[in-house]
GROMACS .gro file of C-alpha atoms in nm:
model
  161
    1UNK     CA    1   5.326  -3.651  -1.257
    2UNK     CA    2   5.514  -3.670  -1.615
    3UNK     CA    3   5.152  -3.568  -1.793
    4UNK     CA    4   5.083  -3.884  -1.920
    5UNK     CA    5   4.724  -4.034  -1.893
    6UNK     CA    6   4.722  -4.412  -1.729
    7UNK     CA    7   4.433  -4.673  -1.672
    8UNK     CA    8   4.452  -4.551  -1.313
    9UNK     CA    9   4.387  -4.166  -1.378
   10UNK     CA   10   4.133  -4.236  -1.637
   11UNK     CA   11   3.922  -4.484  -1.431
   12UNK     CA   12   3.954  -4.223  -1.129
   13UNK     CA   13   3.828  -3.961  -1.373
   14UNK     CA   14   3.535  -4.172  -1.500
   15UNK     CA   15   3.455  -4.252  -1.121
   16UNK     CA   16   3.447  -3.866  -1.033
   17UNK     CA   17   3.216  -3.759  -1.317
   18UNK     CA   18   2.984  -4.043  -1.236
   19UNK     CA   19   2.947  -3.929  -0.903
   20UNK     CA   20   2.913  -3.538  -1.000
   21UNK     CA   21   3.229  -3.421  -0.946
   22UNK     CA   22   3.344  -3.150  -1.202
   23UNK     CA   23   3.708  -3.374  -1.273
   24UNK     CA   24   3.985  -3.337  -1.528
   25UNK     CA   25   4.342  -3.479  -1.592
   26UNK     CA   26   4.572  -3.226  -1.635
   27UNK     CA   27   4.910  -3.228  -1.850
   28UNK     CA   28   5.090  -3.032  -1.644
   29UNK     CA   29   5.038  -3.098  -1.313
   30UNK     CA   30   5.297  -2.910  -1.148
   31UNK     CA   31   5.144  -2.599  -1.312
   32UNK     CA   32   4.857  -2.666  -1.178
   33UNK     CA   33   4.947  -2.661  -0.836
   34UNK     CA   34   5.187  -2.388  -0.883
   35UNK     CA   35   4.843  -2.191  -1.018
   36UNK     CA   36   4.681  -2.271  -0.715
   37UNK     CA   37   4.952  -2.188  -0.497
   38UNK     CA   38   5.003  -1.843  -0.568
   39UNK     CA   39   4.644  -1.770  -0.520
   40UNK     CA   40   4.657  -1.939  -0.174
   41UNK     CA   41   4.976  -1.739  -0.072
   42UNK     CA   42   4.863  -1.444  -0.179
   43UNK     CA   43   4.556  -1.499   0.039
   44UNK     CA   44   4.650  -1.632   0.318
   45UNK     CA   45   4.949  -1.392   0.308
   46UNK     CA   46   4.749  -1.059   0.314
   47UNK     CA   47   4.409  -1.136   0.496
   48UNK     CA   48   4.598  -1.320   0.801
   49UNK     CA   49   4.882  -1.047   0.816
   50UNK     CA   50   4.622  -0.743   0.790
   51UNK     CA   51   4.362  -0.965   0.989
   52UNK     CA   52   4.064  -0.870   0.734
   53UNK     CA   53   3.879  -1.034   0.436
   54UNK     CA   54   4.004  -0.996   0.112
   55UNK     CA   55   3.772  -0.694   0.020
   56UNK     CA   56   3.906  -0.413   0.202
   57UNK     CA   57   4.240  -0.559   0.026
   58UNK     CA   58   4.209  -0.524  -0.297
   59UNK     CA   59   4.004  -0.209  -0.276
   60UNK     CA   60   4.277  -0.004  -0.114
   61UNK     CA   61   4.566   0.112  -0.365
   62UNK     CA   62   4.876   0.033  -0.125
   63UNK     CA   63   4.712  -0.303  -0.015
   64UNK     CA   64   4.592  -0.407  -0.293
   65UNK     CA   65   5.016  -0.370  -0.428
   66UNK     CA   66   5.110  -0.570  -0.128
   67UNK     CA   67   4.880  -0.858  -0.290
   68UNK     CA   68   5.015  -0.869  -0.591
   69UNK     CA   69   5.377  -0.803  -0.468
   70UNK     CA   70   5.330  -1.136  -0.263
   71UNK     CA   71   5.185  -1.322  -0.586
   72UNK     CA   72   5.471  -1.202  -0.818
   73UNK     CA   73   5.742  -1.339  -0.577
   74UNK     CA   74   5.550  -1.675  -0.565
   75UNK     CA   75   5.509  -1.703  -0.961
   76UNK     CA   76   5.887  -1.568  -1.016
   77UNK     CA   77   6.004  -1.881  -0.770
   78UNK     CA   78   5.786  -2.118  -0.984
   79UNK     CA   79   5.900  -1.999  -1.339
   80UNK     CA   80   6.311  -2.001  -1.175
   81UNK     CA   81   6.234  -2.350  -1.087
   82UNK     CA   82   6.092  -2.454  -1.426
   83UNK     CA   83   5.727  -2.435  -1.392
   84UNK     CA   84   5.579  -2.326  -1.717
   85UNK     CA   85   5.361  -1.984  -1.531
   86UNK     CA   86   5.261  -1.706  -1.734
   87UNK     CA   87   5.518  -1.412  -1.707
   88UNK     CA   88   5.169  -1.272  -1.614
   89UNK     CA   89   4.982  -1.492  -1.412
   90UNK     CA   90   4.983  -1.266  -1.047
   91UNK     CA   91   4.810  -1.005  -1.268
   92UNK     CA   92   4.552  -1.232  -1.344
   93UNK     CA   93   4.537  -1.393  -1.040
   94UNK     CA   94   4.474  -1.032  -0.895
   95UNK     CA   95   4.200  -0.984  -1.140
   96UNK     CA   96   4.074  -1.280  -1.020
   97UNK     CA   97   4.081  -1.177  -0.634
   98UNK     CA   98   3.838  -0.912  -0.761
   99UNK     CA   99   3.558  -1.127  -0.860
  100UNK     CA  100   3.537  -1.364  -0.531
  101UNK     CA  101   3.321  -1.243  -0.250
  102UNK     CA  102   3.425  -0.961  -0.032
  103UNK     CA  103   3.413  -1.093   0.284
  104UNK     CA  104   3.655  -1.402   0.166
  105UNK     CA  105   3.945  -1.467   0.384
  106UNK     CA  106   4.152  -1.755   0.446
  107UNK     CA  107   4.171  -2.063   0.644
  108UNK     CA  108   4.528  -1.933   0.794
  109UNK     CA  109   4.355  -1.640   0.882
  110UNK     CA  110   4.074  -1.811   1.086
  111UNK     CA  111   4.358  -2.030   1.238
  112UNK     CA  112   4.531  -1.720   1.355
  113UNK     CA  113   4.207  -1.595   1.480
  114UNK     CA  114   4.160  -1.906   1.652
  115UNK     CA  115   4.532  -1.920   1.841
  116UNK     CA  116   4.561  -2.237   1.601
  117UNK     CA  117   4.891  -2.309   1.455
  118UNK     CA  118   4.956  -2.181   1.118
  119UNK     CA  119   5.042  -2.291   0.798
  120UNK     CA  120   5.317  -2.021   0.766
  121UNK     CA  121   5.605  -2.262   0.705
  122UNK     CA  122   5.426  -2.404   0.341
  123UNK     CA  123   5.310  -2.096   0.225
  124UNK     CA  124   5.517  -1.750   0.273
  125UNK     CA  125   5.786  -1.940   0.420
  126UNK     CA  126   5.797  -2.211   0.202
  127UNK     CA  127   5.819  -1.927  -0.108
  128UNK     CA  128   6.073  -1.801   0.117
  129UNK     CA  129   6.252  -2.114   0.073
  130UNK     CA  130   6.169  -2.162  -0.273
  131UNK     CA  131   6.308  -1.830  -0.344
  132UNK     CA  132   6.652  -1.886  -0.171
  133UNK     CA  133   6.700  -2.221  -0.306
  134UNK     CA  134   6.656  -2.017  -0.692
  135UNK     CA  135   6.801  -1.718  -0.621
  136UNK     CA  136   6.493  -1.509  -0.659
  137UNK     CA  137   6.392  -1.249  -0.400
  138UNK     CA  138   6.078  -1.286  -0.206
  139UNK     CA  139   6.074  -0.985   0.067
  140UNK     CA  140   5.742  -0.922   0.079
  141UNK     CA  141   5.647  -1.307   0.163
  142UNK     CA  142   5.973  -1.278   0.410
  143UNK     CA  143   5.768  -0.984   0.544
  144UNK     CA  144   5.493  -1.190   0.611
  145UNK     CA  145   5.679  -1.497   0.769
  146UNK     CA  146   5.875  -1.266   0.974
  147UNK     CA  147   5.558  -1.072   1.094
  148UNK     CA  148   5.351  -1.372   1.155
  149UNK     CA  149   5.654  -1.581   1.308
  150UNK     CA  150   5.522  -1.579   1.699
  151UNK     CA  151   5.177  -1.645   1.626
  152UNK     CA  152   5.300  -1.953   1.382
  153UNK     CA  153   5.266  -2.285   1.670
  154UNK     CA  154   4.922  -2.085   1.790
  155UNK     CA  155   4.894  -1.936   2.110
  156UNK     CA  156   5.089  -1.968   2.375
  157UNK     CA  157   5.346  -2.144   2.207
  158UNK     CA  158   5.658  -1.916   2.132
  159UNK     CA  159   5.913  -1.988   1.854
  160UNK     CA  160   6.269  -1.879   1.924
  161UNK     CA  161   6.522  -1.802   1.668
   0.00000   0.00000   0.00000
């Protein structure tokens, strides 16, 4: 977790590219899955909230905002809590979210679809969290928790506040 390389992580890494699997060690782990996390927010936020695939997202001007809105608050948690994110990185996140296939959704979404309980709670509510704990402001992922907050145990299962 600190960055530095071990016997462990290197023979794991040997064993993965032996067996075909693109592998690295990273220095900066929590980064990493900072990086990733603000793509899967931002994903999971918009296509299960506006119940499409990401295509129809990003090609609609107000929509498209909403996306990166959601991706800002999760990098501006990360970079209160240390993580070393680019003061940039929803923007290129978003430019990212334009070269993956159109009809790209998210697993949250399908779950939703499904009347399967979501992951709500680790991803716009767990910025939420993030965000309170910091004292950065996350409204649009509140949106999203809020808005999605009876379908979150799946269907048939009500929360109550």
């Amino acid at each position: 977790y600190d960055g530095r390389r071990s016997a462990r992580a290197e023979a794991l890494l040997e064993a993965c590219q032996r067996g075909g699997i693109n592998a690295e060690l990273s220095g900066d782990i929590r980064r990493e899955i900072w990086e990733k996390f603000v793509f899967l927010v931002g994903l999971s936020a918009t296509t299960t909230t506006m119940r499409l695939p990401i295509g129809p997202i990003r090609a609609n001007a107000q929509t498209r905002a909403f996306l990166l809105d959601i991706m800002r608050e999760v990098v501006a948690a990360g970079r209160a809590r240390g993580v070393a994110l680019a003061a940039d990185y929803a923007e290129q996140r978003l430019a990212f979210c334009d070269g993956i296939p159109a009809d790209m959704t998210s697993s949250m979404h399908h779950d939703l679809e499904g009347g399967r309980p979501l992951e709500l709670a680790w991803l716009s509510g767990g910025v939420v969290e993030l965000g309170e704990a910091v004292g950065v402001p996350t409204p649009a992922n509140r949106a999203v928790r809020d808005i999605l907050a009876l379908h979150a145990q799946g269907r048939g299962k009500k929360i109550h506040g």
